[in-house]
Amino acid sequence: MKKEFASRVSLTSKSGLNAIYPSQDPEMISFTGGFPDATLFPSKELADSFQIAISNQHSPLQYQVGEESIDLREKIASLLNNDGTVTNPELIMMTQGAQQGLDLVAKLVINKGDGLVVEGPTYIGALAAFDAYEPNYYSVSMENDGMNLTELKRILIEKSVKLIYTIPDFQNPTGVVMSLEKRKQLIALANRYDVLILEDAPYRWLRYEGKSLPTLKSLDTQDRVIQLGSFSKILAPALRLGWLTASGEIFSRLKELKAGADLETSNLMIQTVNAYLSKYSLESHLTKLQKSYRIKKNAMMTAMRNYMPENISYTDPKGGFFTWITAPQNYDLDNMQIMSFKPAFHVMVIPSTNLFPDKAHKNGARVSFSSVSLSQIDSGIKRLGNCLSDSYQKQSI
Amino acid sequence: MKKEFASRVSLTSKSGLNAIYPSQDPEMISFTGGFPDATLFPSKELADSFQIAISNQHSPLQYQVGEESIDLREKIASLLNNDGTVTNPELIMMTQGAQQGLDLVAKLVINKGDGLVVEGPTYIGALAAFDAYEPNYYSVSMENDGMNLTELKRILIEKSVKLIYTIPDFQNPTGVVMSLEKRKQLIALANRYDVLILEDAPYRWLRYEGKSLPTLKSLDTQDRVIQLGSFSKILAPALRLGWLTASGEIFSRLKELKAGADLETSNLMIQTVNAYLSKYSLESHLTKLQKSYRIKKNAMMTAMRNYMPENISYTDPKGGFFTWITAPQNYDLDNMQIMSFKPAFHVMVIPSTNLFPDKAHKNGARVSFSSVSLSQIDSGIKRLGNCLSDSYQKQSI
């Protein structure tokens, strides 16, 4: 039988997303998943909110057909407005997590071969979403204060680019925050070279130190920033509830693409989260999350200082779920994970290979501290450090 | 600012999906929506099932990451096996309603310009999903026993076709069931011309008369049928829970596309429906639905007999949500809806225009009986009949 798939499938079948899948090894300590800590889910409050939602007389089990409840969007708009991003409920649409926003925005702008700038490294799931539209990727190096704008400018001058994808706050996978100066410059460059920006902000409200910087959307004066947000990290992933905010024709075309993709987001989940936000304080919940993740982040930094050999550098994130380790250029952490981290040391990370579109960077890895316990952080990073020290010594001999 | 969208957007912005949106007119009787009857939702049972799900110790609020619960898929596999379709839980994946299955299958096989056969008329949301992949549509006429296979064969001989999309049971929008003979011939044609079949079966278990015919998937011996199902019509749309079953590389590639599109379907909704199916009898619920919809369908047929002028024909569906009216060739029901049905008679249907890819068929309309009351069926069809009689008389003068 003919197995003639669309050409996009040759890309989408190599995303490496399965690197996140759990291991069957009972001794394994895994730093792979970008999962929230399940012990922090507000289960009782969500169960209560669900009962409120399903008892609502406005048929929460029915289709919404173009009349997606305004209540939740009003609350999201007010959260965004309080965060400095001017928007309104009419310019917010609900998505299946922020992930669906990535798919829809690429669907909106990318023809096969169109230029798409991503940070290198970037979110593995974003590449999985974008791959389906067969873009021409341009990867811009990440620095300690965000993407390298000199590289970006060169690309914008030389190439035809339609979209820049960035995670300005606690970037996945590096944990880096883009500086205010770079945020302003990025907007200026997008204006000058007439490019859209996709600002992905799922971790923004999980800051453990310092003060928030303005969102890219708040600095945008030309309606060229599309911003994504999500309840996955701050309430629970299984709600599959994210949102997208944009303006004008971009927004109306995205709504049409959403309808074609899955008609609509679950009214039941929308009403549940609306009831949660009406009855409970998201702010107190965020404070609780920040407190707990701050402790984990600090434990991760302590473990890194204690156990990492001197040739390994790592980032010190001010929020989010990830730190990023960088080994010397000649290290292939993908290979080491298969040959040594997993089988001999029972520890797993996400090697950098699949986090760059060209899959050519082998010496970095994402290390997540969000869903592991404090003792797992200590033991797991000790294992990772020992394993890396071993190879360091072998190389030094 | 540059508003250069991907070329697909020129199609997706014209789906006409908004024709389904409700009217603000308080006197309106609308036969547009393919909604289930909200009074039949098992709200209490689903509320109870949700409480069971959220109390589950296996973190129903967390990501599933490649380990989508097997429990619900086992139950679906057994429902499908009892229905004569051989599959197994490993070959079932959950989707955001069957709608997402339409998007993913088109994403899998359609390159811009590839041949895609649809029934004419077909499901408006299917066209909205497919449009994003810019297929070359071939529309095959619907007859009383399913699509015209002589037309299909001619297309398969003359054109390069990758996929045939069909709703064999209580087709949306005509209500027609494909005969067993045509089912067998369709499989034979697909085998001979090496084409995939997408079998969309959301209404299959809502049969009000007669016996079920074998699914296309059950007749398939070459793994070329992808079948979609959904809990939207038989439990509730807001669960956003559908499924897809396929085999081999088709299935594994679809799983990758699903991950890129939205990572995964809500674990919470999966666990809720699993709890529902464990504790309650879907069979009794289906019996209740069938009984109630049978009464509505019969009321619709009575109203059609009573009020439709003689030049209007209509189908007598044995299940599902829709009947289909056909007016003489020179009628433009889209125009009549705007000029007369809505403003003067306060009644709405879905005119055929947007249900054909070429938007050139104006004299048909989908009339849904599922979510209207018995008295609305009588009054609404009377209005529609009066309006059509008016124009009939005008034309006859």
mmCIF file with all atom_site columns, N, CA and C in Angstrom, chain A residues 339-394:
data_model
loop_
_atom_site.group_PDB
_atom_site.id
_atom_site.type_symbol
_atom_site.label_atom_id
_atom_site.label_alt_id
_atom_site.label_comp_id
_atom_site.label_asym_id
_atom_site.label_entity_id
_atom_site.label_seq_id
_atom_site.pdbx_PDB_ins_code
_atom_site.Cartn_x
_atom_site.Cartn_y
_atom_site.Cartn_z
_atom_site.occupancy
_atom_site.B_iso_or_equiv
_atom_site.pdbx_formal_charge
_atom_site.auth_seq_id
_atom_site.auth_comp_id
_atom_site.auth_asym_id
_atom_site.auth_atom_id
_atom_site.pdbx_PDB_model_num
ATOM 1   N N  . MET A 1 339 ? 24.597 6.390  26.780 1.00 0.00 ? 339 MET A N  1
ATOM 2   C CA . MET A 1 339 ? 25.668 5.470  27.139 1.00 0.00 ? 339 MET A CA 1
ATOM 3   C C  . MET A 1 339 ? 25.918 5.421  28.639 1.00 0.00 ? 339 MET A C  1
ATOM 4   N N  . SER A 1 340 ? 25.608 6.559  29.318 1.00 0.00 ? 340 SER A N  1
ATOM 5   C CA . SER A 1 340 ? 26.097 6.623  30.681 1.00 0.00 ? 340 SER A CA 1
ATOM 6   C C  . SER A 1 340 ? 25.100 7.223  31.680 1.00 0.00 ? 340 SER A C  1
ATOM 7   N N  . PHE A 1 341 ? 24.548 8.416  31.437 1.00 0.00 ? 341 PHE A N  1
ATOM 8   C CA . PHE A 1 341 ? 23.597 9.019  32.397 1.00 0.00 ? 341 PHE A CA 1
ATOM 9   C C  . PHE A 1 341 ? 22.518 8.001  32.793 1.00 0.00 ? 341 PHE A C  1
ATOM 10  N N  . LYS A 1 342 ? 21.837 7.485  31.777 1.00 0.00 ? 342 LYS A N  1
ATOM 11  C CA . LYS A 1 342 ? 20.686 6.629  32.043 1.00 0.00 ? 342 LYS A CA 1
ATOM 12  C C  . LYS A 1 342 ? 21.081 5.244  32.548 1.00 0.00 ? 342 LYS A C  1
ATOM 13  N N  . PRO A 1 343 ? 21.878 4.497  31.790 1.00 0.00 ? 343 PRO A N  1
ATOM 14  C CA . PRO A 1 343 ? 22.114 3.104  32.226 1.00 0.00 ? 343 PRO A CA 1
ATOM 15  C C  . PRO A 1 343 ? 23.007 2.999  33.465 1.00 0.00 ? 343 PRO A C  1
ATOM 16  N N  . ALA A 1 344 ? 23.996 3.855  33.602 1.00 0.00 ? 344 ALA A N  1
ATOM 17  C CA . ALA A 1 344 ? 24.973 3.666  34.696 1.00 0.00 ? 344 ALA A CA 1
ATOM 18  C C  . ALA A 1 344 ? 24.656 4.541  35.895 1.00 0.00 ? 344 ALA A C  1
ATOM 19  N N  . PHE A 1 345 ? 24.118 5.738  35.667 1.00 0.00 ? 345 PHE A N  1
ATOM 20  C CA . PHE A 1 345 ? 23.902 6.675  36.779 1.00 0.00 ? 345 PHE A CA 1
ATOM 21  C C  . PHE A 1 345 ? 22.427 6.898  37.124 1.00 0.00 ? 345 PHE A C  1
ATOM 22  N N  . HIS A 1 346 ? 21.547 6.325  36.339 1.00 0.00 ? 346 HIS A N  1
ATOM 23  C CA . HIS A 1 346 ? 20.099 6.426  36.590 1.00 0.00 ? 346 HIS A CA 1
ATOM 24  C C  . HIS A 1 346 ? 19.650 7.878  36.744 1.00 0.00 ? 346 HIS A C  1
ATOM 25  N N  . VAL A 1 347 ? 20.070 8.698  35.830 1.00 0.00 ? 347 VAL A N  1
ATOM 26  C CA . VAL A 1 347 ? 19.671 10.103 35.826 1.00 0.00 ? 347 VAL A CA 1
ATOM 27  C C  . VAL A 1 347 ? 19.428 10.523 34.373 1.00 0.00 ? 347 VAL A C  1
ATOM 28  N N  . MET A 1 348 ? 18.440 11.408 34.195 1.00 0.00 ? 348 MET A N  1
ATOM 29  C CA . MET A 1 348 ? 18.077 11.838 32.832 1.00 0.00 ? 348 MET A CA 1
ATOM 30  C C  . MET A 1 348 ? 17.890 13.351 32.770 1.00 0.00 ? 348 MET A C  1
ATOM 31  N N  . VAL A 1 349 ? 18.323 13.935 31.661 1.00 0.00 ? 349 VAL A N  1
ATOM 32  C CA . VAL A 1 349 ? 18.081 15.356 31.376 1.00 0.00 ? 349 VAL A CA 1
ATOM 33  C C  . VAL A 1 349 ? 17.555 15.431 29.938 1.00 0.00 ? 349 VAL A C  1
ATOM 34  N N  . ILE A 1 350 ? 17.327 16.631 29.428 1.00 0.00 ? 350 ILE A N  1
ATOM 35  C CA . ILE A 1 350 ? 16.987 16.769 27.998 1.00 0.00 ? 350 ILE A CA 1
ATOM 36  C C  . ILE A 1 350 ? 18.212 17.335 27.279 1.00 0.00 ? 350 ILE A C  1
ATOM 37  N N  . PRO A 1 351 ? 18.949 16.484 26.564 1.00 0.00 ? 351 PRO A N  1
ATOM 38  C CA . PRO A 1 351 ? 20.128 16.984 25.837 1.00 0.00 ? 351 PRO A CA 1
ATOM 39  C C  . PRO A 1 351 ? 19.716 17.997 24.771 1.00 0.00 ? 351 PRO A C  1
ATOM 40  N N  . SER A 1 352 ? 20.649 18.854 24.419 1.00 0.00 ? 352 SER A N  1
ATOM 41  C CA . SER A 1 352 ? 20.335 20.000 23.563 1.00 0.00 ? 352 SER A CA 1
ATOM 42  C C  . SER A 1 352 ? 19.987 19.645 22.123 1.00 0.00 ? 352 SER A C  1
ATOM 43  N N  . THR A 1 353 ? 20.386 18.473 21.664 1.00 0.00 ? 353 THR A N  1
ATOM 44  C CA . THR A 1 353 ? 20.272 18.160 20.233 1.00 0.00 ? 353 THR A CA 1
ATOM 45  C C  . THR A 1 353 ? 18.937 18.571 19.613 1.00 0.00 ? 353 THR A C  1
ATOM 46  N N  . ASN A 1 354 ? 17.843 18.094 20.208 1.00 0.00 ? 354 ASN A N  1
ATOM 47  C CA . ASN A 1 354 ? 16.530 18.353 19.607 1.00 0.00 ? 354 ASN A CA 1
ATOM 48  C C  . ASN A 1 354 ? 15.962 19.734 19.935 1.00 0.00 ? 354 ASN A C  1
ATOM 49  N N  . LEU A 1 355 ? 16.733 20.543 20.650 1.00 0.00 ? 355 LEU A N  1
ATOM 50  C CA . LEU A 1 355 ? 16.247 21.875 21.035 1.00 0.00 ? 355 LEU A CA 1
ATOM 51  C C  . LEU A 1 355 ? 16.762 22.953 20.088 1.00 0.00 ? 355 LEU A C  1
ATOM 52  N N  . PHE A 1 356 ? 17.505 22.529 19.091 1.00 0.00 ? 356 PHE A N  1
ATOM 53  C CA . PHE A 1 356 ? 17.950 23.415 18.008 1.00 0.00 ? 356 PHE A CA 1
ATOM 54  C C  . PHE A 1 356 ? 17.375 22.846 16.712 1.00 0.00 ? 356 PHE A C  1
ATOM 55  N N  . PRO A 1 357 ? 16.873 23.715 15.846 1.00 0.00 ? 357 PRO A N  1
ATOM 56  C CA . PRO A 1 357 ? 16.299 23.170 14.613 1.00 0.00 ? 357 PRO A CA 1
ATOM 57  C C  . PRO A 1 357 ? 17.301 22.388 13.774 1.00 0.00 ? 357 PRO A C  1
ATOM 58  N N  . ASP A 1 358 ? 18.584 22.776 13.834 1.00 0.00 ? 358 ASP A N  1
ATOM 59  C CA . ASP A 1 358 ? 19.555 22.044 13.004 1.00 0.00 ? 358 ASP A CA 1
ATOM 60  C C  . ASP A 1 358 ? 20.103 20.804 13.708 1.00 0.00 ? 358 ASP A C  1
ATOM 61  N N  . LYS A 1 359 ? 19.689 20.592 14.945 1.00 0.00 ? 359 LYS A N  1
ATOM 62  C CA . LYS A 1 359 ? 20.082 19.423 15.739 1.00 0.00 ? 359 LYS A CA 1
ATOM 63  C C  . LYS A 1 359 ? 21.605 19.234 15.778 1.00 0.00 ? 359 LYS A C  1
ATOM 64  N N  . ALA A 1 360 ? 22.330 20.330 15.703 1.00 0.00 ? 360 ALA A N  1
ATOM 65  C CA . ALA A 1 360 ? 23.793 20.236 15.608 1.00 0.00 ? 360 ALA A CA 1
ATOM 66  C C  . ALA A 1 360 ? 24.510 20.632 16.889 1.00 0.00 ? 360 ALA A C  1
ATOM 67  N N  . HIS A 1 361 ? 23.756 21.051 17.904 1.00 0.00 ? 361 HIS A N  1
ATOM 68  C CA . HIS A 1 361 ? 24.387 21.469 19.158 1.00 0.00 ? 361 HIS A CA 1
ATOM 69  C C  . HIS A 1 361 ? 24.237 20.358 20.177 1.00 0.00 ? 361 HIS A C  1
ATOM 70  N N  . LYS A 1 362 ? 25.355 19.799 20.609 1.00 0.00 ? 362 LYS A N  1
ATOM 71  C CA . LYS A 1 362 ? 25.310 18.567 21.408 1.00 0.00 ? 362 LYS A CA 1
ATOM 72  C C  . LYS A 1 362 ? 25.725 18.779 22.856 1.00 0.00 ? 362 LYS A C  1
ATOM 73  N N  . ASN A 1 363 ? 26.225 19.959 23.192 1.00 0.00 ? 363 ASN A N  1
ATOM 74  C CA . ASN A 1 363 ? 26.908 20.091 24.483 1.00 0.00 ? 363 ASN A CA 1
ATOM 75  C C  . ASN A 1 363 ? 26.114 20.823 25.564 1.00 0.00 ? 363 ASN A C  1
ATOM 76  N N  . GLY A 1 364 ? 24.797 20.928 25.381 1.00 0.00 ? 364 GLY A N  1
ATOM 77  C CA . GLY A 1 364 ? 23.967 21.548 26.416 1.00 0.00 ? 364 GLY A CA 1
ATOM 78  C C  . GLY A 1 364 ? 22.879 20.587 26.866 1.00 0.00 ? 364 GLY A C  1
ATOM 79  N N  . ALA A 1 365 ? 22.201 20.952 27.948 1.00 0.00 ? 365 ALA A N  1
ATOM 80  C CA . ALA A 1 365 ? 21.059 20.147 28.380 1.00 0.00 ? 365 ALA A CA 1
ATOM 81  C C  . ALA A 1 365 ? 20.158 20.955 29.289 1.00 0.00 ? 365 ALA A C  1
ATOM 82  N N  . ARG A 1 366 ? 18.865 20.670 29.207 1.00 0.00 ? 366 ARG A N  1
ATOM 83  C CA . ARG A 1 366 ? 17.886 21.275 30.091 1.00 0.00 ? 366 ARG A CA 1
ATOM 84  C C  . ARG A 1 366 ? 17.719 20.387 31.322 1.00 0.00 ? 366 ARG A C  1
ATOM 85  N N  . VAL A 1 367 ? 17.750 21.040 32.481 1.00 0.00 ? 367 VAL A N  1
ATOM 86  C CA . VAL A 1 367 ? 17.598 20.318 33.738 1.00 0.00 ? 367 VAL A CA 1
ATOM 87  C C  . VAL A 1 367 ? 16.418 20.971 34.464 1.00 0.00 ? 367 VAL A C  1
ATOM 88  N N  . SER A 1 368 ? 15.350 20.199 34.654 1.00 0.00 ? 368 SER A N  1
ATOM 89  C CA . SER A 1 368 ? 14.141 20.755 35.248 1.00 0.00 ? 368 SER A CA 1
ATOM 90  C C  . SER A 1 368 ? 14.107 20.467 36.742 1.00 0.00 ? 368 SER A C  1
ATOM 91  N N  . PHE A 1 369 ? 13.752 21.470 37.535 1.00 0.00 ? 369 PHE A N  1
ATOM 92  C CA . PHE A 1 369 ? 13.696 21.259 38.982 1.00 0.00 ? 369 PHE A CA 1
ATOM 93  C C  . PHE A 1 369 ? 12.264 21.290 39.525 1.00 0.00 ? 369 PHE A C  1
ATOM 94  N N  . SER A 1 370 ? 11.279 21.423 38.640 1.00 0.00 ? 370 SER A N  1
ATOM 95  C CA . SER A 1 370 ? 9.923  21.698 39.121 1.00 0.00 ? 370 SER A CA 1
ATOM 96  C C  . SER A 1 370 ? 9.213  20.495 39.725 1.00 0.00 ? 370 SER A C  1
ATOM 97  N N  . SER A 1 371 ? 9.411  19.311 39.143 1.00 0.00 ? 371 SER A N  1
ATOM 98  C CA . SER A 1 371 ? 8.579  18.179 39.583 1.00 0.00 ? 371 SER A CA 1
ATOM 99  C C  . SER A 1 371 ? 9.361  17.133 40.374 1.00 0.00 ? 371 SER A C  1
ATOM 100 N N  . VAL A 1 372 ? 10.620 17.426 40.686 1.00 0.00 ? 372 VAL A N  1
ATOM 101 C CA . VAL A 1 372 ? 11.425 16.510 41.498 1.00 0.00 ? 372 VAL A CA 1
ATOM 102 C C  . VAL A 1 372 ? 11.448 17.011 42.945 1.00 0.00 ? 372 VAL A C  1
ATOM 103 N N  . SER A 1 373 ? 11.702 16.094 43.856 1.00 0.00 ? 373 SER A N  1
ATOM 104 C CA . SER A 1 373 ? 11.767 16.474 45.272 1.00 0.00 ? 373 SER A CA 1
ATOM 105 C C  . SER A 1 373 ? 13.139 17.060 45.602 1.00 0.00 ? 373 SER A C  1
ATOM 106 N N  . LEU A 1 374 ? 13.251 17.694 46.768 1.00 0.00 ? 374 LEU A N  1
ATOM 107 C CA . LEU A 1 374 ? 14.539 18.274 47.169 1.00 0.00 ? 374 LEU A CA 1
ATOM 108 C C  . LEU A 1 374 ? 15.615 17.197 47.271 1.00 0.00 ? 374 LEU A C  1
ATOM 109 N N  . SER A 1 375 ? 15.243 16.029 47.793 1.00 0.00 ? 375 SER A N  1
ATOM 110 C CA . SER A 1 375 ? 16.279 14.991 47.925 1.00 0.00 ? 375 SER A CA 1
ATOM 111 C C  . SER A 1 375 ? 16.649 14.419 46.556 1.00 0.00 ? 375 SER A C  1
ATOM 112 N N  . GLN A 1 376 ? 15.659 14.357 45.642 1.00 0.00 ? 376 GLN A N  1
ATOM 113 C CA . GLN A 1 376 ? 15.995 13.924 44.272 1.00 0.00 ? 376 GLN A CA 1
ATOM 114 C C  . GLN A 1 376 ? 16.917 14.931 43.587 1.00 0.00 ? 376 GLN A C  1
ATOM 115 N N  . ILE A 1 377 ? 16.699 16.215 43.864 1.00 0.00 ? 377 ILE A N  1
ATOM 116 C CA . ILE A 1 377 ? 17.575 17.229 43.274 1.00 0.00 ? 377 ILE A CA 1
ATOM 117 C C  . ILE A 1 377 ? 19.007 16.986 43.745 1.00 0.00 ? 377 ILE A C  1
ATOM 118 N N  . ASP A 1 378 ? 19.181 16.796 45.045 1.00 0.00 ? 378 ASP A N  1
ATOM 119 C CA . ASP A 1 378 ? 20.527 16.579 45.567 1.00 0.00 ? 378 ASP A CA 1
ATOM 120 C C  . ASP A 1 378 ? 21.142 15.292 45.000 1.00 0.00 ? 378 ASP A C  1
ATOM 121 N N  . SER A 1 379 ? 20.417 14.176 45.127 1.00 0.00 ? 379 SER A N  1
ATOM 122 C CA . SER A 1 379 ? 20.997 12.900 44.652 1.00 0.00 ? 379 SER A CA 1
ATOM 123 C C  . SER A 1 379 ? 21.184 12.891 43.140 1.00 0.00 ? 379 SER A C  1
ATOM 124 N N  . GLY A 1 380 ? 20.184 13.418 42.425 1.00 0.00 ? 380 GLY A N  1
ATOM 125 C CA . GLY A 1 380 ? 20.232 13.357 40.964 1.00 0.00 ? 380 GLY A CA 1
ATOM 126 C C  . GLY A 1 380 ? 21.355 14.213 40.389 1.00 0.00 ? 380 GLY A C  1
ATOM 127 N N  . ILE A 1 381 ? 21.531 15.409 40.937 1.00 0.00 ? 381 ILE A N  1
ATOM 128 C CA . ILE A 1 381 ? 22.595 16.282 40.410 1.00 0.00 ? 381 ILE A CA 1
ATOM 129 C C  . ILE A 1 381 ? 23.972 15.739 40.822 1.00 0.00 ? 381 ILE A C  1
ATOM 130 N N  . LYS A 1 382 ? 24.023 15.087 41.973 1.00 0.00 ? 382 LYS A N  1
ATOM 131 C CA . LYS A 1 382 ? 25.269 14.410 42.369 1.00 0.00 ? 382 LYS A CA 1
ATOM 132 C C  . LYS A 1 382 ? 25.626 13.334 41.329 1.00 0.00 ? 382 LYS A C  1
ATOM 133 N N  . ARG A 1 383 ? 24.627 12.529 40.966 1.00 0.00 ? 383 ARG A N  1
ATOM 134 C CA . ARG A 1 383 ? 24.866 11.504 39.934 1.00 0.00 ? 383 ARG A CA 1
ATOM 135 C C  . ARG A 1 383 ? 25.335 12.132 38.624 1.00 0.00 ? 383 ARG A C  1
ATOM 136 N N  . LEU A 1 384 ? 24.623 13.191 38.218 1.00 0.00 ? 384 LEU A N  1
ATOM 137 C CA . LEU A 1 384 ? 24.968 13.853 36.955 1.00 0.00 ? 384 LEU A CA 1
ATOM 138 C C  . LEU A 1 384 ? 26.383 14.427 37.027 1.00 0.00 ? 384 LEU A C  1
ATOM 139 N N  . GLY A 1 385 ? 26.684 15.061 38.174 1.00 0.00 ? 385 GLY A N  1
ATOM 140 C CA . GLY A 1 385 ? 28.023 15.638 38.367 1.00 0.00 ? 385 GLY A CA 1
ATOM 141 C C  . GLY A 1 385 ? 29.091 14.563 38.327 1.00 0.00 ? 385 GLY A C  1
ATOM 142 N N  . ASN A 1 386 ? 28.832 13.451 39.008 1.00 0.00 ? 386 ASN A N  1
ATOM 143 C CA . ASN A 1 386 ? 29.808 12.362 39.015 1.00 0.00 ? 386 ASN A CA 1
ATOM 144 C C  . ASN A 1 386 ? 30.065 11.837 37.611 1.00 0.00 ? 386 ASN A C  1
ATOM 145 N N  . CYS A 1 387 ? 28.981 11.688 36.887 1.00 0.00 ? 387 CYS A N  1
ATOM 146 C CA . CYS A 1 387 ? 29.100 11.156 35.536 1.00 0.00 ? 387 CYS A CA 1
ATOM 147 C C  . CYS A 1 387 ? 29.901 12.104 34.647 1.00 0.00 ? 387 CYS A C  1
ATOM 148 N N  . LEU A 1 388 ? 29.604 13.397 34.772 1.00 0.00 ? 388 LEU A N  1
ATOM 149 C CA . LEU A 1 388 ? 30.325 14.391 33.957 1.00 0.00 ? 388 LEU A CA 1
ATOM 150 C C  . LEU A 1 388 ? 31.779 14.506 34.419 1.00 0.00 ? 388 LEU A C  1
ATOM 151 N N  . SER A 1 389 ? 32.028 14.390 35.719 1.00 0.00 ? 389 SER A N  1
ATOM 152 C CA . SER A 1 389 ? 33.406 14.428 36.234 1.00 0.00 ? 389 SER A CA 1
ATOM 153 C C  . SER A 1 389 ? 34.194 13.250 35.699 1.00 0.00 ? 389 SER A C  1
ATOM 154 N N  . ASP A 1 390 ? 33.583 12.075 35.708 1.00 0.00 ? 390 ASP A N  1
ATOM 155 C CA . ASP A 1 390 ? 34.212 10.882 35.139 1.00 0.00 ? 390 ASP A CA 1
ATOM 156 C C  . ASP A 1 390 ? 34.746 11.147 33.742 1.00 0.00 ? 390 ASP A C  1
ATOM 157 N N  . SER A 1 391 ? 33.864 11.684 32.901 1.00 0.00 ? 391 SER A N  1
ATOM 158 C CA . SER A 1 391 ? 34.274 11.896 31.513 1.00 0.00 ? 391 SER A CA 1
ATOM 159 C C  . SER A 1 391 ? 35.316 13.016 31.430 1.00 0.00 ? 391 SER A C  1
ATOM 160 N N  . TYR A 1 392 ? 35.190 13.983 32.343 1.00 0.00 ? 392 TYR A N  1
ATOM 161 C CA . TYR A 1 392 ? 36.161 15.077 32.400 1.00 0.00 ? 392 TYR A CA 1
ATOM 162 C C  . TYR A 1 392 ? 37.538 14.500 32.693 1.00 0.00 ? 392 TYR A C  1
ATOM 163 N N  . GLN A 1 393 ? 37.587 13.629 33.710 1.00 0.00 ? 393 GLN A N  1
ATOM 164 C CA . GLN A 1 393 ? 38.870 13.027 34.073 1.00 0.00 ? 393 GLN A CA 1
ATOM 165 C C  . GLN A 1 393 ? 39.405 12.171 32.931 1.00 0.00 ? 393 GLN A C  1
ATOM 166 N N  . LYS A 1 394 ? 38.484 11.423 32.308 1.00 0.00 ? 394 LYS A N  1
ATOM 167 C CA . LYS A 1 394 ? 38.931 10.581 31.189 1.00 0.00 ? 394 LYS A CA 1
ATOM 168 C C  . LYS A 1 394 ? 39.537 11.429 30.071 1.00 0.00 ? 394 LYS A C  1
#
